[in-house]
Coordinates of C-alpha atoms in Angstrom, one line a residue:
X130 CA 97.1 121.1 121.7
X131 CA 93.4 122.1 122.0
X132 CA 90.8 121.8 119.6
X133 CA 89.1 124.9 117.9
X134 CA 85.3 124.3 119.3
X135 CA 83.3 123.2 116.3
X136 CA 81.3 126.3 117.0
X137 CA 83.9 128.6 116.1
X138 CA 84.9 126.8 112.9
X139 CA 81.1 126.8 111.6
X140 CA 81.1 130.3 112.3
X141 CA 83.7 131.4 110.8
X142 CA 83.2 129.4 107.5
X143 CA 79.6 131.1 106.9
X144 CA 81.3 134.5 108.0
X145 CA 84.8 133.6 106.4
X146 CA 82.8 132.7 103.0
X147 CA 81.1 135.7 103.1
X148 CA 83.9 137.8 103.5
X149 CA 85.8 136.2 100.6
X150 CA 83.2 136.1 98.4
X151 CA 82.4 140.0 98.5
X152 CA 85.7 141.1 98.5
X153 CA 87.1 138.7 95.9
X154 CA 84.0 139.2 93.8
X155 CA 84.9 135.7 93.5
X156 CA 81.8 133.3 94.4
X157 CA 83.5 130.2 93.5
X158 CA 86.4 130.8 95.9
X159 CA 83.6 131.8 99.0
X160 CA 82.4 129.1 98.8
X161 CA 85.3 127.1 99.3
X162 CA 86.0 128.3 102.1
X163 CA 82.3 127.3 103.5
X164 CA 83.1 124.1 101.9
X165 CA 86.3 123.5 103.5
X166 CA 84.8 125.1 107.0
X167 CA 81.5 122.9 106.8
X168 CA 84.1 119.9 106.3
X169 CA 86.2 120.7 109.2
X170 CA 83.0 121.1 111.4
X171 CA 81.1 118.2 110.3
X172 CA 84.5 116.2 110.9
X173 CA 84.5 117.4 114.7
X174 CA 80.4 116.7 115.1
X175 CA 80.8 113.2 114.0
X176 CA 83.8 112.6 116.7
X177 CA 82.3 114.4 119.4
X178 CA 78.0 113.7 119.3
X179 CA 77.9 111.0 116.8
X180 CA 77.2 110.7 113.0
X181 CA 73.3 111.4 113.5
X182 CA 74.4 114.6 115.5
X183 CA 76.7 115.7 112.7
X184 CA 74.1 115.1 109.5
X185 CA 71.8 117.1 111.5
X186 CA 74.0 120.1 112.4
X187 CA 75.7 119.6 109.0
X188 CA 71.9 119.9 107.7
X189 CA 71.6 123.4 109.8
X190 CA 75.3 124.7 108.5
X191 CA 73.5 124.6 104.9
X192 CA 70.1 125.7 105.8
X193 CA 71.7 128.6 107.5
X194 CA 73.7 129.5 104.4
X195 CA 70.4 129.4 102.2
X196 CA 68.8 130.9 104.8
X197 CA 70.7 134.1 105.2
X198 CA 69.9 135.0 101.4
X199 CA 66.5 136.2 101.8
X200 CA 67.4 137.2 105.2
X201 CA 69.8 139.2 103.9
X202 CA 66.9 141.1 101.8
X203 CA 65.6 142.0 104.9
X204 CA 68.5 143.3 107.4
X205 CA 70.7 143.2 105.2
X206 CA 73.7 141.0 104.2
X207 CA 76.1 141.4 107.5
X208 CA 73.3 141.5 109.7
X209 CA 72.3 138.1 107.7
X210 CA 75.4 136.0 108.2
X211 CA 76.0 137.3 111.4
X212 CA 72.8 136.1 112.8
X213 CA 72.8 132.8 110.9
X214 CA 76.5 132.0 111.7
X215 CA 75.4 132.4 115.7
X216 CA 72.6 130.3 114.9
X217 CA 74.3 127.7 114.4
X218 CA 77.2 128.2 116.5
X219 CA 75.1 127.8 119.2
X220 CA 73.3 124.6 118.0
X221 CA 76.9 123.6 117.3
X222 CA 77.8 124.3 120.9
X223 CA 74.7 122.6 122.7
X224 CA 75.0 119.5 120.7
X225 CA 78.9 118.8 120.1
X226 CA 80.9 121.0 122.3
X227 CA 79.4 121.6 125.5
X228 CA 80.8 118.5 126.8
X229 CA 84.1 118.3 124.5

């Protein structure tokens, strides 16, 4: 069976925690699911560029969730995750999955 690219799972945690959070009005439970995503993610990094590739993308991952905060002041919250989530999807994808 064929691995979800690492891309995708960062992604969708940053969106996915998002999501939860403001619908839930449940913080706690958003950022779970960016927990459990950034896990997942990290996991695949380390087996696929190494563990210095993985602390640095896993670095990104929460830089990008700071990150879209005060972003988010700016464009707006969507607008926010949306562009930090591809951010790093596409670091993801340059440094772990482009050869997977």
């Amino acid at each position: 069976m064929a691995k979800v690219p690492a891309a995708a799972v960062a992604a969708s945690g940053l969106i996915g925690g998002y999501g939860v959070a403001r619908w839930t009005r449940k913080r706690p439970l958003g950022g779970a699911v960016l927990a459990v995503a950034g896990a997942a993610a990290a996991r695949q990094w380390r087996e696929r560029a190494g563990g210095k590739a993985a602390a640095a993308l896993s670095v990104a991952y929460v830089a990008a969730f700071a990150g879209s905060h005060p972003l988010a002041k700016k464009v707006g919250a969507w607008p926010a995750v949306f562009g930090v989530a591809g951010a790093v999807a596409l670091a993801s994808w340059a440094v772990a999955d482009r050869h997977a």
